[in-house]
mmCIF file of C-alpha atoms and ligand atoms in Angstrom:
data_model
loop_
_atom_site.group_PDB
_atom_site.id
_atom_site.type_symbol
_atom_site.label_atom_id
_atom_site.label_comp_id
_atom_site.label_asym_id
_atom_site.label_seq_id
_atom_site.Cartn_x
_atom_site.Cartn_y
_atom_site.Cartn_z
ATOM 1 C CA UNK Y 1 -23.374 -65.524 -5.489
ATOM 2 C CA UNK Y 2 -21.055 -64.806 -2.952
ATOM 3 C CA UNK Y 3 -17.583 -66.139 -5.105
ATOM 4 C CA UNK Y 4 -19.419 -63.624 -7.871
ATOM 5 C CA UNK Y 5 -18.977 -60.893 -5.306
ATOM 6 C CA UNK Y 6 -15.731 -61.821 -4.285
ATOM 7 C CA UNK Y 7 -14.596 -61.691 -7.876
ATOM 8 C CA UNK Y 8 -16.433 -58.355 -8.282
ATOM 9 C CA UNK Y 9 -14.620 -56.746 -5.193
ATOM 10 C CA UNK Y 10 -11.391 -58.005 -6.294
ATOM 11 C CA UNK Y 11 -11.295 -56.849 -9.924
ATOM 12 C CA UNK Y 12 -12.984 -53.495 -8.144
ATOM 13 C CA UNK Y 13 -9.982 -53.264 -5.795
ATOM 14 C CA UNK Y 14 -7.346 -53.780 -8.768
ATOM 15 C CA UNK Y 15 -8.668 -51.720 -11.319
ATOM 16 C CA UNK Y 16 -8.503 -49.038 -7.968
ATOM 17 C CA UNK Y 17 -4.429 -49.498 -7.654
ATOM 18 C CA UNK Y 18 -4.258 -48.770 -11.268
ATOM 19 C CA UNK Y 19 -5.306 -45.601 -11.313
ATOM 20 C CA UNK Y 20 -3.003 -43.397 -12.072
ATOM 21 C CA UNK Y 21 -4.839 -39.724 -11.807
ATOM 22 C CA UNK Y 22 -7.757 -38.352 -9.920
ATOM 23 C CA UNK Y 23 -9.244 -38.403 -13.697
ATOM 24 C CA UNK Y 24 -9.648 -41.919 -13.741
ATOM 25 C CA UNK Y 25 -10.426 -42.210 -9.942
ATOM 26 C CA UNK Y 26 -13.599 -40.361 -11.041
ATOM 27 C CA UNK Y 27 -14.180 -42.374 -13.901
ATOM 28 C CA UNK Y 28 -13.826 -45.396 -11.705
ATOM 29 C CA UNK Y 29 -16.360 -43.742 -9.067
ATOM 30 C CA UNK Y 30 -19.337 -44.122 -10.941
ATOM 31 C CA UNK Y 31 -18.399 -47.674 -12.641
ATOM 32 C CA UNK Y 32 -17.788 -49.480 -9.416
ATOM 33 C CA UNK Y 33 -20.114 -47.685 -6.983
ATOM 34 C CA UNK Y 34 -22.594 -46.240 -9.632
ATOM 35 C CA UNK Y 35 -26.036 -48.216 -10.696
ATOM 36 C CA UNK Y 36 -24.694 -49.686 -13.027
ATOM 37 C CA UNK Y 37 -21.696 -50.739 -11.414
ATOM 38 C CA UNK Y 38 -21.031 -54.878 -11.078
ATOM 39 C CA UNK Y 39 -21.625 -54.955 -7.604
ATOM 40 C CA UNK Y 40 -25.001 -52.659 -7.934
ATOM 41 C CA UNK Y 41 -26.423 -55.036 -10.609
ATOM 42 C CA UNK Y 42 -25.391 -58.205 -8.058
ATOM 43 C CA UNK Y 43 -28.016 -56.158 -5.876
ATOM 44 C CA UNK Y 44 -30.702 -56.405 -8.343
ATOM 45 C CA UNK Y 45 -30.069 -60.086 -8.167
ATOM 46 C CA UNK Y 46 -30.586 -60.771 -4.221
ATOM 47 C CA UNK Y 47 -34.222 -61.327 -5.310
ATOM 48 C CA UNK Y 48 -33.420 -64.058 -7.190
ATOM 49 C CA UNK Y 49 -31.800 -66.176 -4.783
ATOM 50 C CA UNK Y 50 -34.617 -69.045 -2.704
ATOM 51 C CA UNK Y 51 -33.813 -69.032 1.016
ATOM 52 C CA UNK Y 52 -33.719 -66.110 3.493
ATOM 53 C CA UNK Y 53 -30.283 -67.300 4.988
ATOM 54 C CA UNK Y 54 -28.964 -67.003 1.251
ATOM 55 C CA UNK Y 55 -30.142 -63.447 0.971
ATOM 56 C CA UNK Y 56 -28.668 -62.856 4.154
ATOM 57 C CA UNK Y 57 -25.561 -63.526 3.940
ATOM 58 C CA UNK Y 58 -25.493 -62.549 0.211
ATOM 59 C CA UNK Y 59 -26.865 -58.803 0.795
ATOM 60 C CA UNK Y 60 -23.804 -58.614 4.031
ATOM 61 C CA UNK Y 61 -21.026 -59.155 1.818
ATOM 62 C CA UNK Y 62 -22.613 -57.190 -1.034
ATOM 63 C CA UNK Y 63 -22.714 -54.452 2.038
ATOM 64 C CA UNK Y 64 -19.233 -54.859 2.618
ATOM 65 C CA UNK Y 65 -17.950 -55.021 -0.529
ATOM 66 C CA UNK Y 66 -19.363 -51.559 -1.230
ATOM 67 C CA UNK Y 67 -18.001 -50.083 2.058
ATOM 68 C CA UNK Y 68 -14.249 -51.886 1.222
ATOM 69 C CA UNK Y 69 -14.376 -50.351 -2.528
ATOM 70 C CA UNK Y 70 -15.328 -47.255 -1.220
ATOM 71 C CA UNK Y 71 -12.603 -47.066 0.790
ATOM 72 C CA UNK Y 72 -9.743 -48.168 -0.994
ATOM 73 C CA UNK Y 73 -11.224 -45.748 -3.533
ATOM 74 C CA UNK Y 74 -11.081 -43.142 -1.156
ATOM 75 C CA UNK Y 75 -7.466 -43.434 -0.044
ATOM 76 C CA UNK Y 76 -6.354 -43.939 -3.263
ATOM 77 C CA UNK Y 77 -7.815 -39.904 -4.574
ATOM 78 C CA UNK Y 78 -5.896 -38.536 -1.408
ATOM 79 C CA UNK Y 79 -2.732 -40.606 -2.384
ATOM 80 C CA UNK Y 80 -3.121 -39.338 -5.946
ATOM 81 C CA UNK Y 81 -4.613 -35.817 -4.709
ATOM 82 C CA UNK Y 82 -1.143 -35.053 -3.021
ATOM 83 C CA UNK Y 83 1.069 -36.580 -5.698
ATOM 84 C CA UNK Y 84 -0.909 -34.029 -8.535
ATOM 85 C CA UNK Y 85 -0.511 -30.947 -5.969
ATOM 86 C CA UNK Y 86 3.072 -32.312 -5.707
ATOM 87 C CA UNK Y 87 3.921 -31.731 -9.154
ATOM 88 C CA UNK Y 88 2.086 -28.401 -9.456
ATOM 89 C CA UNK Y 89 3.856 -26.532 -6.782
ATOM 90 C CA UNK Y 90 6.819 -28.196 -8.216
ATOM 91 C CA UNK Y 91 6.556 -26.644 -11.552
ATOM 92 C CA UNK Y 92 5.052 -23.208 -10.075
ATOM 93 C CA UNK Y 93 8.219 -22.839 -8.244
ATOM 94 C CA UNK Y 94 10.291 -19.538 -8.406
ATOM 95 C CA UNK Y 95 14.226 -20.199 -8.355
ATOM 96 C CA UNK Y 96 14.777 -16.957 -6.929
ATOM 97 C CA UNK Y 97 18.593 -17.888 -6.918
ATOM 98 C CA UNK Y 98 18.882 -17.583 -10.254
ATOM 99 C CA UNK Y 99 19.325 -13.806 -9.896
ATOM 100 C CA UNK Y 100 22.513 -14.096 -8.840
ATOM 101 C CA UNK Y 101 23.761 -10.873 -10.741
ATOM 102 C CA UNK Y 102 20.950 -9.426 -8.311
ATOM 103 C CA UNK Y 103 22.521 -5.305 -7.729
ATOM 104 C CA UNK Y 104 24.758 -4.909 -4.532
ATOM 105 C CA UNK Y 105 23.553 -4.231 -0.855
ATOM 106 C CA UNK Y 106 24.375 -0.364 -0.411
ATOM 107 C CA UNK Y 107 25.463 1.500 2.547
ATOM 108 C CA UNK Y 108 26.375 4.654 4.413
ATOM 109 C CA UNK Y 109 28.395 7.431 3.433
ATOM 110 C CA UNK Y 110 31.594 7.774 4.693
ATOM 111 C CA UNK Y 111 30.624 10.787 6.802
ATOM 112 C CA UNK Y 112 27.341 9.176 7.737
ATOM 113 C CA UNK Y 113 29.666 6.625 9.524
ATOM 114 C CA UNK Y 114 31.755 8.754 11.361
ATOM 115 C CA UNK Y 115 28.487 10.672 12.181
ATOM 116 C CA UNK Y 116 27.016 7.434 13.161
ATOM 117 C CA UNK Y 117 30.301 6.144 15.020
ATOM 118 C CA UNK Y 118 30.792 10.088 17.125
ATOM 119 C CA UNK Y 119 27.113 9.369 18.439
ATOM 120 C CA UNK Y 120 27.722 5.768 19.960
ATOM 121 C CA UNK Y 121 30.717 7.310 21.432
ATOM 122 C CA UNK Y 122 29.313 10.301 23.105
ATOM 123 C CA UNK Y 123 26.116 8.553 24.030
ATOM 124 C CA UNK Y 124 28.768 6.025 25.092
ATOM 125 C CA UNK Y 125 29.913 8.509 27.710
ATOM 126 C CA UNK Y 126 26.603 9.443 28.807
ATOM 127 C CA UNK Y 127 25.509 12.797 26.259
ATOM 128 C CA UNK Y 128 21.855 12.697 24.599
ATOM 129 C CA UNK Y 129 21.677 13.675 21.042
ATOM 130 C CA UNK Y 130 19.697 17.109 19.537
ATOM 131 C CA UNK Y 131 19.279 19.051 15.895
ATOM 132 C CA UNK Y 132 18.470 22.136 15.563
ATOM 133 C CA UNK Y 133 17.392 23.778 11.980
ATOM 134 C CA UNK Y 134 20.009 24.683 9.161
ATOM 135 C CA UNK Y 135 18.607 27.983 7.989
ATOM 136 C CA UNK Y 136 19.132 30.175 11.619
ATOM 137 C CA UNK Y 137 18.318 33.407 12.376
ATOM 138 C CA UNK Y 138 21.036 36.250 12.958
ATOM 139 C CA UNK Y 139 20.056 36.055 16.530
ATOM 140 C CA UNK Y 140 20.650 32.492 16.934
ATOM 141 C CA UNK Y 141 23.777 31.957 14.351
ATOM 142 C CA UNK Y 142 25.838 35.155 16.218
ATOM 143 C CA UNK Y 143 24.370 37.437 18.949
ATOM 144 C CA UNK Y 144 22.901 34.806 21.720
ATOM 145 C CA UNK Y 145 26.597 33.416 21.211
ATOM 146 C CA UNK Y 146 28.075 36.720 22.467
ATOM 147 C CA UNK Y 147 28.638 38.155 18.645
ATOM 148 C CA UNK Y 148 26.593 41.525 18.878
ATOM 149 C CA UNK Y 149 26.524 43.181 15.092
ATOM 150 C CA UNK Y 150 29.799 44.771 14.219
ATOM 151 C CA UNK Y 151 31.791 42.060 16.463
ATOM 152 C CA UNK Y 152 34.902 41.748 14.798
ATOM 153 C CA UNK Y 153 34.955 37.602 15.209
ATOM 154 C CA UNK Y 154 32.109 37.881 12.756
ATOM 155 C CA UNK Y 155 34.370 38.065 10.018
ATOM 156 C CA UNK Y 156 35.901 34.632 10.514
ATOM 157 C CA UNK Y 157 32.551 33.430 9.538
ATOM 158 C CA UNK Y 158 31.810 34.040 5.693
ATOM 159 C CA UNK Y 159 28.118 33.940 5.558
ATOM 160 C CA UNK Y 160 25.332 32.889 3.267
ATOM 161 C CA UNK Y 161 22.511 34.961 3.940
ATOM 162 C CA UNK Y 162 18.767 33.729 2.902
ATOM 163 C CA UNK Y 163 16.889 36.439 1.156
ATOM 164 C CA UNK Y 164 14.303 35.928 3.705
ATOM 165 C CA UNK Y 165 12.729 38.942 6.456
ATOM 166 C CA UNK Y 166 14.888 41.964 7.104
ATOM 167 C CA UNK Y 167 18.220 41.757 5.009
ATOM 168 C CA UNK Y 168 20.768 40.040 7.017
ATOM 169 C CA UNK Y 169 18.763 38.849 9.206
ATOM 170 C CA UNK Y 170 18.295 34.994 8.463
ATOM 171 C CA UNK Y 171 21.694 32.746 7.568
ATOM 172 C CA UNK Y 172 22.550 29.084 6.644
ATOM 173 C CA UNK Y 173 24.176 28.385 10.318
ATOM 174 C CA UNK Y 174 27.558 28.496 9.649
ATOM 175 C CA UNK Y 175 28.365 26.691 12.329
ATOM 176 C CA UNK Y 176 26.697 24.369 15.133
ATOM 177 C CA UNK Y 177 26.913 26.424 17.939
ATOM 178 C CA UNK Y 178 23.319 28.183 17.557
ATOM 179 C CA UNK Y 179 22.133 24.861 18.964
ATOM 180 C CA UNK Y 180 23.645 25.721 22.331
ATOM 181 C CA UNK Y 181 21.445 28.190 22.660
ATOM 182 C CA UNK Y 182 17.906 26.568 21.590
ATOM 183 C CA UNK Y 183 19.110 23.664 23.996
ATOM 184 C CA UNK Y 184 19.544 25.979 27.133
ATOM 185 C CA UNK Y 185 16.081 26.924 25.827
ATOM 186 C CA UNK Y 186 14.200 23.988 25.711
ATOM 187 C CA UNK Y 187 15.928 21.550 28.208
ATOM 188 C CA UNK Y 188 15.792 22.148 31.960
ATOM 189 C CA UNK Y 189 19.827 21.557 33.231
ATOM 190 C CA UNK Y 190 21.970 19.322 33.981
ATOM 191 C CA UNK Y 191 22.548 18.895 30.181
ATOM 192 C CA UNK Y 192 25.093 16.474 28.676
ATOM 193 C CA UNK Y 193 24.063 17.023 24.955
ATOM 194 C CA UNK Y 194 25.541 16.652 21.292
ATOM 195 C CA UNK Y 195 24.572 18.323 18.627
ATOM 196 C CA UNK Y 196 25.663 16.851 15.147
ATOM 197 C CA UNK Y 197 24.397 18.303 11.928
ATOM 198 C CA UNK Y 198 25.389 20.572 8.548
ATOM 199 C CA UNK Y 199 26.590 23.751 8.120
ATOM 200 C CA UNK Y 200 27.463 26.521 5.642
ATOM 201 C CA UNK Y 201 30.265 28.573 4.565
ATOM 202 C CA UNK Y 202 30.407 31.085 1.968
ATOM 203 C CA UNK Y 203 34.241 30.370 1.018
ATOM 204 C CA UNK Y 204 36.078 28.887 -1.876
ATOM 205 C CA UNK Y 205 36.677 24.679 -1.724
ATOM 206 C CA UNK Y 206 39.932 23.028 -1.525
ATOM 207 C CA UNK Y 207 41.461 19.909 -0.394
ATOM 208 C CA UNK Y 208 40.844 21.038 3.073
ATOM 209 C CA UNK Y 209 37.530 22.950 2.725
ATOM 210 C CA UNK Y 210 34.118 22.916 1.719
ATOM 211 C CA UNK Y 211 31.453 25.167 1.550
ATOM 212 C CA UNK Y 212 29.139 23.160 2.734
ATOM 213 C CA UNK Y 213 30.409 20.312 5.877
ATOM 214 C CA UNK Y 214 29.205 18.646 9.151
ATOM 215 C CA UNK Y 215 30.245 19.639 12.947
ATOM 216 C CA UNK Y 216 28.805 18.362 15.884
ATOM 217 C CA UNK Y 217 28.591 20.170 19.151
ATOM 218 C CA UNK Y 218 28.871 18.951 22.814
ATOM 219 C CA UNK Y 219 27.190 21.146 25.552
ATOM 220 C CA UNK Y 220 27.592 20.424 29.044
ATOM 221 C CA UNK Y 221 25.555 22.397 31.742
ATOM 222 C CA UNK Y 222 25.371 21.577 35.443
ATOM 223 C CA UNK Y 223 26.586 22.638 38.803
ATOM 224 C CA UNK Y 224 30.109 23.522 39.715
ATOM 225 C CA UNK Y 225 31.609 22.170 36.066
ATOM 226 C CA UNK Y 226 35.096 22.921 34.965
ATOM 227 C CA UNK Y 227 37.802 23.331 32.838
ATOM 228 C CA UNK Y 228 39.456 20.193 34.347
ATOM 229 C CA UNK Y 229 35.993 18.690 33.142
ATOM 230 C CA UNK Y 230 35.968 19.849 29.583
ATOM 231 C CA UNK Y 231 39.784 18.606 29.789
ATOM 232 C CA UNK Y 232 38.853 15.111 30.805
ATOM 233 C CA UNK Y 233 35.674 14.651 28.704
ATOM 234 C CA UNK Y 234 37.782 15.232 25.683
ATOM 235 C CA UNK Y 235 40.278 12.684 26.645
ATOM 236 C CA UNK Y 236 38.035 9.994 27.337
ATOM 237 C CA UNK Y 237 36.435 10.907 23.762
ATOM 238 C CA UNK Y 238 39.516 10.863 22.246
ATOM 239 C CA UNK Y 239 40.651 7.492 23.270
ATOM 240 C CA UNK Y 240 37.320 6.079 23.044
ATOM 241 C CA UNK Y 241 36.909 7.139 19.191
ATOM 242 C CA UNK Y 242 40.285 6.773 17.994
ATOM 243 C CA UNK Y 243 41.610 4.134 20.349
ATOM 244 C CA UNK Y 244 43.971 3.307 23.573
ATOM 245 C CA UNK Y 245 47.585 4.533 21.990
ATOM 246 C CA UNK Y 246 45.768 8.536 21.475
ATOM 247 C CA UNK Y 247 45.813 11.573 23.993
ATOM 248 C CA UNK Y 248 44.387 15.111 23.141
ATOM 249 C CA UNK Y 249 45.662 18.359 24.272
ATOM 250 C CA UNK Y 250 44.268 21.629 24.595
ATOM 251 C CA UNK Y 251 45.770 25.328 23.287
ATOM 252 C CA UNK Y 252 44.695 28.484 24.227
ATOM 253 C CA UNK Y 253 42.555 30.437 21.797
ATOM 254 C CA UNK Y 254 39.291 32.791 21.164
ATOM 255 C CA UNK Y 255 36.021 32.018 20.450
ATOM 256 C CA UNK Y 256 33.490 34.814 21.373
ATOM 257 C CA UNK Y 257 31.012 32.367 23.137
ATOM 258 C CA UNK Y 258 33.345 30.474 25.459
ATOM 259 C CA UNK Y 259 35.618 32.371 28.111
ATOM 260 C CA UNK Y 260 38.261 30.935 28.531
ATOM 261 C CA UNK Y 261 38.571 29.257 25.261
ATOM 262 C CA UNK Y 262 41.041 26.719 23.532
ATOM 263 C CA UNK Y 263 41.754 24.352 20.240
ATOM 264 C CA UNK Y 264 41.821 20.672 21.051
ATOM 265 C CA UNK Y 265 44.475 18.259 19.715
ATOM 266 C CA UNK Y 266 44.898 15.156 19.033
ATOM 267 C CA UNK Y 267 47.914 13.064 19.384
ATOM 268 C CA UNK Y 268 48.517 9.689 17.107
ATOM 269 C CA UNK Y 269 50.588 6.784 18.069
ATOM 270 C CA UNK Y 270 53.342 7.702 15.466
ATOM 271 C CA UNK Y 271 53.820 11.313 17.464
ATOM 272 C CA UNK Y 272 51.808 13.759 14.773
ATOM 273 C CA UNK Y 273 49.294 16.357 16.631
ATOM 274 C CA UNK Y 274 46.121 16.799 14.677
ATOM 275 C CA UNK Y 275 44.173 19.948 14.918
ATOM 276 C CA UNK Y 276 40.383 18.377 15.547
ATOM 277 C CA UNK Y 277 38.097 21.493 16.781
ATOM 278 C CA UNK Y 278 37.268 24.178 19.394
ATOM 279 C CA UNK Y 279 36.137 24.302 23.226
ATOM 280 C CA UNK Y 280 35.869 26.505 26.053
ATOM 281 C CA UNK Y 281 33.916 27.591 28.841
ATOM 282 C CA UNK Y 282 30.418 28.502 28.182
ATOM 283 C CA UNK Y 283 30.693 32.439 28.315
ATOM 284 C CA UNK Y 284 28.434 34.113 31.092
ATOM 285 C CA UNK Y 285 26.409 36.028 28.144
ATOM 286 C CA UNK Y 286 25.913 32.881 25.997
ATOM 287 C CA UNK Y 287 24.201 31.798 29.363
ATOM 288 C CA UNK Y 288 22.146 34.051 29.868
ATOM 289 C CA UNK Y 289 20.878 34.128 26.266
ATOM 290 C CA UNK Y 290 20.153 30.685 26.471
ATOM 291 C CA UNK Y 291 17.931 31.227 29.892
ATOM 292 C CA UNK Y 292 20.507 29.899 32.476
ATOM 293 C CA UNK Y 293 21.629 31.684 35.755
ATOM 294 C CA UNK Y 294 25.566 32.237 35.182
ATOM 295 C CA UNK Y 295 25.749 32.079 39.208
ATOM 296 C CA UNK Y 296 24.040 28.518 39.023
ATOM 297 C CA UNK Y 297 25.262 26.922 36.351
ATOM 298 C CA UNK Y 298 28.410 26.706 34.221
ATOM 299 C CA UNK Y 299 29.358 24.795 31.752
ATOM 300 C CA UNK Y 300 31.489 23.950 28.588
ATOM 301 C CA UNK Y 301 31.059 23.377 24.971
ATOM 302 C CA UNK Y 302 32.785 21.880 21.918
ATOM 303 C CA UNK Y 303 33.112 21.811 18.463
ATOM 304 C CA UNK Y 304 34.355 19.948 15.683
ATOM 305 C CA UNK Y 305 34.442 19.152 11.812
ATOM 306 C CA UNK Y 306 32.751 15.488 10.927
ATOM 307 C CA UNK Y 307 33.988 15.557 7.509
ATOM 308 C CA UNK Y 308 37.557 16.094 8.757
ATOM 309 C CA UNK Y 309 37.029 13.024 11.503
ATOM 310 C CA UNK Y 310 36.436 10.745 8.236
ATOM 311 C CA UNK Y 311 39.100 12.105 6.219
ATOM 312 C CA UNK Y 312 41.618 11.440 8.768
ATOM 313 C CA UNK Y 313 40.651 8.071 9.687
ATOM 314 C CA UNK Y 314 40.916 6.361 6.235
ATOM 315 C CA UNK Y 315 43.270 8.517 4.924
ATOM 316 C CA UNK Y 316 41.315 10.551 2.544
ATOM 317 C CA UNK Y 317 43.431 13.230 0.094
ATOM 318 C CA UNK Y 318 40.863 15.474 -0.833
ATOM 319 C CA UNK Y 319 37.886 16.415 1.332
ATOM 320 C CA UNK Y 320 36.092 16.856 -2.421
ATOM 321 C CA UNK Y 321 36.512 13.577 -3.112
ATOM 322 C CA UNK Y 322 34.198 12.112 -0.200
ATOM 323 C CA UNK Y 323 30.979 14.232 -2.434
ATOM 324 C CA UNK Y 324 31.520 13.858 -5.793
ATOM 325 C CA UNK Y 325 29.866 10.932 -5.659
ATOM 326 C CA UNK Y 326 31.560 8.555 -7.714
ATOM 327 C CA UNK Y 327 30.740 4.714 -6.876
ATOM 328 C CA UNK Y 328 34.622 3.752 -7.432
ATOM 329 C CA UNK Y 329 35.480 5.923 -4.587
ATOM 330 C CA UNK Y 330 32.382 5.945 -2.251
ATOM 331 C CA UNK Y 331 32.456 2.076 -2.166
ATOM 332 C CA UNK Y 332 35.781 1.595 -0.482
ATOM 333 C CA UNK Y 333 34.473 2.510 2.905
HETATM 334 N N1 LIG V 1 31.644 26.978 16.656
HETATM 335 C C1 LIG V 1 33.084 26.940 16.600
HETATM 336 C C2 LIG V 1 33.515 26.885 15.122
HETATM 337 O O1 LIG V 1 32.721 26.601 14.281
HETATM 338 C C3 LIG V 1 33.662 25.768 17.349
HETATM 339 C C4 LIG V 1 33.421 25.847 18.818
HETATM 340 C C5 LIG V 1 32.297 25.227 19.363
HETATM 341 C C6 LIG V 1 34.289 26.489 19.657
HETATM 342 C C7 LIG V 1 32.063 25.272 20.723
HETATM 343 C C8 LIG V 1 34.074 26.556 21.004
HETATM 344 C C9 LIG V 1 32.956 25.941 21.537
HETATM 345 O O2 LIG V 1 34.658 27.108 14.813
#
C-alpha cells in the first residue's frame, strides 16, 4: 500500500512539472485531488487492509501525499499564473516611441519673450507688475495725464475711438501711460510698478511701425525721488537687459504728463545710440489725478516700445515680419 502511494505521489508530482498552462493545471486539479483521483480511490482501499498499525500508517502518508500534491500544484498555477500575465502585458504593450514624427514642442512669440525677459528684469530690480484694460476712457487715455481736450500734444497720438458712450469719449489706449493713473488709484505709495501690455495707433504700418504694438510702463512713487533716480534706474535696466558693455543716456524732451521730461538712449558696444522710449518726472497734475499729494510724493515714469526691444535684439528688418505669422520666420527665435 504504501510503495502504491509513493508511486501515486510521484507520477502526481511529474505530471504537475509538466504542465505547461493554468488550463491543464485545472485539468490536473480534479484528476489528482478529485474523487476519482488515484490517491482518492487508495482511500477507499484503507478498509481493506487487516491491522490497525497498517491503516495507520497507510491513511498518514495518504494524508501527506494529498497535502504535498496540493502544494506543488499550488506553486506551480502561481509560477504559470505570472508567466501567462507576462505575456499579456507583453503583447498589450504601447510602443509609444514609434511616433517619432510626433509634431514639434512650440513656444513663445518673439515679443512674448522680450515681454517675458523686461519682467524678470524689472522685478529683478525690485518693481511689481500691473495691467490695466485696452479699451480706456478719454479721461484715463489723455486728461488725468495732464492732456485737457484741445491740448495740442493730443495730436501726436492718432486715435481709434470705440463707438461706445458719448462720441469721443472711449479709445483703444494708445499708449500705456493711463495705467499710471489707475495705479496711483488703487495702490497706497511707495510704488515701484511696471506696467506691460498693448496698445493702439490709428497710423499707417511700415518697417518701423504698427498700428497695433506693446509698451510697458515703469512708475515710481515715494518720498523725496529724483531725477538722479529715474537716471540711475534706467542704467541699471539697461545693463541688466542688454548686458555689461551698454550705458543709456537721457535727452531733453516733452511729454505732457512728466515735467521735466526726456528720451532715453541706449548705447551698444560698437558705439551706435538707440532711441528706446520716454521718461520724466511725474507732473504735479498727473498726481493729483491719480490721488497723490504733489507735496508728499514725487515720482518718475517711463515708457517704451516691446516690439522694438525684440526687433533690436535679434536683428529683425521689418517690425511686420514678427506678425505675419509665418512658421519659417516665427521659429527662429
Ligand atoms: N507714453 C509715452 C509714449 O507713448 C511714453 C512715456 C511714458 C513718456 C512715461 C514719459 C513717461 O510715447
Amino acid at each position: 500500500m504504501i510503495s502504491e502511494i509513493t508511486a501515486a505521489r510521484t507520477a502526481a508530482e511529474q505530471s504537475i512539472a509538466a504542465a505547461s498552462s493554468l488550463d491543464e493545471i485545472r485539468v490536473l486539479d480534479t484528476d489528482l485531488l478529485g474523487k476519482k483521483s488515484p490517491l482518492a480511490l487508495l482511500k477507499t482501499g484503507l478498509g481493506k487492509l487487516t491491522t490497525v498499525d497498517e491503516k495507520k500508517a497507510a491513511g498518514q502518508a495518504l494524508n501527506e501525499a494529498m497535502l504535498a500534491v496540493e502544494e506543488v500544484l499550488n506553486a506551480r498555477r502561481a509560477l504559470l499564473g505570472r508567466a501567462e500575465r507576462d505575456v499579456q502585458l507583453a503583447a498589450e504593450a504601447l510602443d509609444l516611441t514609434e511616433h517619432f514624427n510626433a509634431p514639434s514642442r512650440g513656444k513663445a512669440h518673439i515679443v512674448t519673450q522680450a515681454w517675458q525677459r523686461l519682467e524678470d528684469v524689472f522685478v529683478g530690480l525690485g518693481f511689481q507688475v500691473a495691467e490695466g484694460p485696452e479699451v480706456e476712457t478719454d479721461w484715463y487715455n489723455f486728461e488725468a495725464l495732464n492732456m485737457p481736450p484741445s491740448h495740442p500734444a493730443r495730436s501726436m497720438h492718432d486715435t481709434f475711438y470705440v463707438d461706445h458712450g458719448q462720441p469721443g469719449s472711449t479709445v483703444l489706449r494708445t499708449h500705456t501711460s493711463p495705467v499710471q493713473i489707475r495705479v496711483m488709484q488703487n495702490v497706497a505709495p511707495p510704488i515701484y510698478m511696471i506696467m506691460p501690455g498693448r496698445v493702439f495707433r490709428n497710423e499707417t504700418t511700415d518697417a518701423t511701425h504698427l498700428a497695433v504694438f506693446h509698451q510697458i510702463e515703469g512708475l515710481v512713487i515715494d518720498r523725496g525721488i529724483t531725477l538722479a533716480d529715474l537716471a540711475g534706474t534706467i542704467e541699471a535696466f539697461t545693463q541688466a537687459f542688454f548686458g555689461p558693455g551698454f550705458t543709456s543716456r537721457l535727452r531733453p524732451s516733452y511729454f505732457p504728463f512728466t515735467e521735466p521730461s526726456a528720451e532715453f538712449d541706449i548705447r551698444t558696444p560698437k558705439g551706435d545710440w538707440l532711441e528706446l522710449g520716454g521718461c520724466g518726472m511725474v507732473h504735479p497734475n498727473v498726481l493729483r489725478a491719480g490721488g497723490l499729494d504733489p507735496e508728499e510724493w514725487s515720482g518718475f515714469a517711463f515708457g517704451f516700445g516691446i516690439d522694438r526691444m525684440a526687433k533690436e535684439r535679434h536683428g529683425v528688418g521689418d517690425v511686420r515680419e514678427m506678425y505675419t505669422n509665418d512658421i519659417r520666420f516665427i521659429e527662429q527665435f
